[in-house]
Amino acid sequence: MAGAVPVVVVGGGLAGLCTALACAPRRVLLLDAVPRGAGSASRLAQGGIAAALGPGDSAQAHARDTLAAGAGLADPARVRQLVASAPWAVHWLIAQGVAFDREHGRLALGREGGHGAHRIVHAGGDATGAVILDALARQAAMQQRIERREGLRVDALLLRAGRVAGVRAVAPDGGVELIETGAVVLATGGIGGLYARGTNPAGHRGAGLALALAAGARLRDLEYVQFHPTALAVGAGRLPLVTEALRGAGAVLRDARGRPAMAGVHPRGDLAPRDVVARRLWRLDREGGAFLDATALASGWEQAFPTVLAACRAHGLDPCAAPVPVTPAAHFHMSGIEVDAFGATRLPGLHAVGEVACTGVHGANRLASNSLLECVVMGHRLGLTLAQACPMPPPAGVSRLCEAGAPLQEPALARLRARLWQAAGPLRSPAALARAADELQGADADTRVAAAMLAAMRANRRSAGAHWLEREDEAALPA
Ligand SMILES: Cc1cc2nc3c(=O)[nH]c(=O)nc-3n(C[C@H](O)[C@H](O)[C@H](O)COP(=O)(O)OP(=O)(O)OC[C@H]3O[C@@H](n4cnc5c(N)ncnc54)[C@H](O)[C@@H]3O)c2cc1C
């Protein structure tokens, strides 16, 4: 693609695609380390996207639930802005060709933890992310102004005269390429792959945070890591998610003796905010484990929950016949690269969007299905801003290459994941955090990001949302 210097978007998940589509009157170069969105969390999204579209529901109620889940630490103005755009986001996705599930001709609305109303729009039952990503990838392929290059991993930012001047990308054969631009968007996703148990793709280990750290951009609130309460407990590593929408449809969490696990823990019971449920299940891990009982949902599994059904069957489990074992797993990072309301960081020329960015809308704990929403709304807004900005040639001057650091290799990676899981999970103690921080030292990208997260966790002595400090005498590790 010849012509003007492109806006470079790093990451082809939902946030990167939405940014590229909105920016496309300009030339856009969309880079991704993994082809066809296969390395993205967006493709795995199950439950859906939150929007107040149902009878009696309102943006105000959606904002109230978002702020309550965020434990008082979300930015009210940003939250109001986000949820007010939610109905528009759903209709924009429909216009891009996303076929959301319908009931009697109307959008079918599910319910998830922390929501006071049915407001989760979904597609393909529990295959929402894949359906959305495929539709947007088709749109991007039709846009002549978007060039998509896959298999390129960005491992450094180029700086000149205090501005971002480009990126360095590494091909699978080890070849490197410098791409010059005055506008870089990081849309690299989250950090769940840094933990021994997580729902994210294994490669999600904070690449964007490592790049931002190296370049001196400001990171924010790194201690707030959301643990999804119900990953399928089939060992360690990347675990299949068991969507919260199942509990919205009536499934019940039980302890090892079959008793309702959430009884008396929170007024919303099984649909309490995620941090509350995750802490309860983390404790139950020490007492024989937890189970999701969806046996009362007798029919409709193939249509409503095909992804969960397939994952259970792949592990020899039948969720229609018996409760399935579940465990908390690292799922979402509320924190990230600090950005303004338009996705700009404080480092000129550097922007961030999606899970890698911190806009302040999630506070200490994200409300279910608000992440896809944020990707669409913020991606669109950032793309439009970049499309309308003056051309951004790379600045002149002496170059400085800010390297994220090499990815950590096994077995050191397994040790880092185990350490974070033990010390920086749903329940933390100052002593365990200090031990982990002492142990984790290195110049590789993974250790740098983990060390920054541990430093933030140690610095914040106030339990809120997903950052929860337990008393030292409670801090025995789960088996
Ligand atoms: C199992 C699961 C279920 C979920 N369900 C829901 C849900 O129902 N509703 C909801 O709102 N949220 C859900 N979430 C959260 C949501 O999916 C994510 O927060 C969101 O999709 C993140 O989108 P993103 O575009 O920021 O990042 P991603 O979709 O993760 O995309 C990041 C992309 O960047 C690429 N990349 C990373 N580093 C580099 C690099 N250095 N160079 C080049 N490319 C790079 C990756 O390959 C990837 O394609 C779920 C998450 C998971 C894991």
Coordinates of C-alpha atoms and ligand atoms in Angstrom, one line a residue, residues 9-17 31-50 112 120-121 126 128-129 133 148-149 151-156 168-169 186-190 198-201 203-208 211 226 228 239-243 274 330-333 353-357 362 366-375 404, ligand 1:
V9 CA -2.2 -0.2 15.1
V10 CA -0.6 -3.1 17.1
G11 CA -3.1 -5.8 17.8
G12 CA -6.0 -7.1 15.7
G13 CA -8.4 -8.0 18.4
L14 CA -11.7 -6.1 18.8
A15 CA -10.1 -2.8 20.0
G16 CA -7.5 -2.8 17.2
L17 CA -10.1 -3.6 14.5
L31 CA -0.1 -5.6 12.8
D32 CA -0.7 -8.8 14.8
A33 CA 1.6 -11.4 16.1
V34 CA -0.9 -14.2 15.5
P35 CA -3.0 -14.7 12.3
R36 CA -6.8 -14.4 12.1
G37 CA -7.3 -13.1 15.6
A38 CA -6.4 -16.6 16.9
G39 CA -4.2 -15.0 19.6
S40 CA -6.9 -12.6 20.8
A41 CA -9.0 -12.7 23.9
S42 CA -11.7 -11.0 21.8
R43 CA -12.2 -14.3 19.8
L44 CA -12.8 -16.2 23.1
A45 CA -15.5 -13.8 24.5
Q46 CA -18.6 -15.8 25.4
G47 CA -21.2 -13.9 27.4
G48 CA -21.6 -10.8 25.2
I49 CA -21.7 -7.0 25.2
A50 CA -23.6 -5.0 27.8
E112 CA -24.6 -11.7 34.2
I120 CA -26.2 -8.7 27.7
V121 CA -26.4 -8.9 23.9
D126 CA -21.9 -18.2 23.8
T128 CA -20.1 -13.7 20.8
G129 CA -16.4 -12.8 20.4
L133 CA -14.4 -10.6 15.2
R148 CA -3.2 -6.1 7.7
R149 CA 0.1 -7.8 8.3
G151 CA 2.9 -12.9 12.2
L152 CA 4.7 -9.7 13.1
R153 CA 5.4 -9.2 16.8
V154 CA 6.2 -5.6 17.9
D155 CA 9.0 -5.7 20.4
A156 CA 10.2 -2.1 20.6
R168 CA 10.2 -2.5 15.5
A169 CA 8.5 -5.7 14.4
L186 CA -1.2 -0.3 21.3
A187 CA -4.2 -2.7 21.3
T188 CA -2.3 -5.7 22.6
G189 CA -4.7 -7.1 25.2
G190 CA -4.2 -8.2 28.7
G198 CA -5.9 -18.1 33.3
T199 CA -8.6 -17.8 30.6
N200 CA -6.5 -15.6 28.2
P201 CA -4.5 -17.0 25.3
G203 CA 0.7 -15.2 24.7
H204 CA -1.2 -12.5 26.7
R205 CA 1.6 -11.5 29.0
G206 CA 1.4 -7.7 28.9
A207 CA 3.4 -7.0 25.7
G208 CA 1.9 -3.6 25.5
L211 CA 6.5 -1.5 25.5
Q226 CA -9.9 -9.7 37.7
H228 CA -13.1 -15.0 36.6
L239 CA -8.5 -23.0 31.2
P240 CA -11.8 -23.0 29.3
L241 CA -14.3 -20.4 30.6
V242 CA -17.7 -21.4 31.9
T243 CA -19.7 -18.2 31.1
R274 CA -16.9 -11.3 40.1
A330 CA -6.9 -14.7 35.8
H331 CA -9.2 -13.1 33.3
F332 CA -9.0 -9.4 32.8
H333 CA -6.8 -6.4 33.7
V353 CA -7.1 1.1 23.5
G354 CA -8.9 -2.0 24.8
E355 CA -7.7 -4.1 27.6
V356 CA -4.1 -2.8 27.6
A357 CA -5.4 0.7 28.3
H362 CA -13.6 -0.4 35.4
R366 CA -14.9 -4.8 35.8
L367 CA -18.6 -5.4 35.4
A368 CA -19.3 -8.4 33.2
S369 CA -19.5 -7.7 29.4
N370 CA -18.3 -4.1 29.7
S371 CA -15.0 -4.9 28.1
L372 CA -16.2 -5.7 24.6
L373 CA -18.3 -2.5 25.0
E374 CA -15.2 -0.5 25.9
C375 CA -13.2 -1.9 22.9
A404 CA 10.3 -4.4 25.7
Ligands
LIG1 C1 -12.4 -16.5 27.7 C2 -12.8 -15.0 27.7 C3 -14.1 -14.7 27.7 C4 -14.5 -13.3 27.7 N1 -15.8 -13.0 27.6 C5 -16.1 -11.7 27.6 C6 -17.5 -11.3 27.3 O1 -18.4 -12.1 27.2 N2 -17.8 -9.9 27.3 C7 -16.8 -9.0 27.5 O2 -17.1 -7.8 27.5 N3 -15.5 -9.3 27.7 C8 -15.1 -10.6 27.7 N4 -13.8 -11.0 27.9 C9 -12.8 -9.9 27.9 C10 -12.6 -9.4 26.5 O3 -12.7 -10.5 25.6 C11 -11.3 -8.7 26.3 O4 -11.0 -7.8 27.4 C12 -11.3 -8.0 25.0 O5 -11.6 -8.8 24.0 C13 -9.9 -7.4 24.8 O6 -9.8 -7.0 23.4 P1 -8.5 -6.3 22.9 O7 -8.7 -5.9 21.5 O8 -8.1 -5.2 23.9 O9 -7.4 -7.4 23.0 P2 -7.3 -8.9 22.3 O10 -8.6 -9.3 21.8 O11 -6.7 -9.8 23.3 O12 -6.3 -8.6 21.1 C14 -5.0 -8.3 21.3 C15 -4.2 -8.7 20.0 O13 -2.9 -8.1 20.1 C16 -2.0 -9.0 19.5 N5 -0.7 -8.7 20.1 C17 -0.3 -8.8 21.4 N6 1.0 -8.4 21.6 C18 1.4 -8.1 20.3 C19 2.7 -7.6 19.9 N7 3.7 -7.4 20.7 N8 2.8 -7.4 18.5 C20 1.8 -7.7 17.7 N9 0.6 -8.1 18.1 C21 0.4 -8.3 19.4 C22 -2.5 -10.4 20.0 O14 -2.1 -11.4 19.1 C23 -4.0 -10.2 19.9 O15 -4.5 -10.6 18.6 C24 -13.5 -12.3 27.8 C25 -12.1 -12.7 27.9 C26 -11.8 -14.0 27.8 C27 -10.3 -14.4 27.9

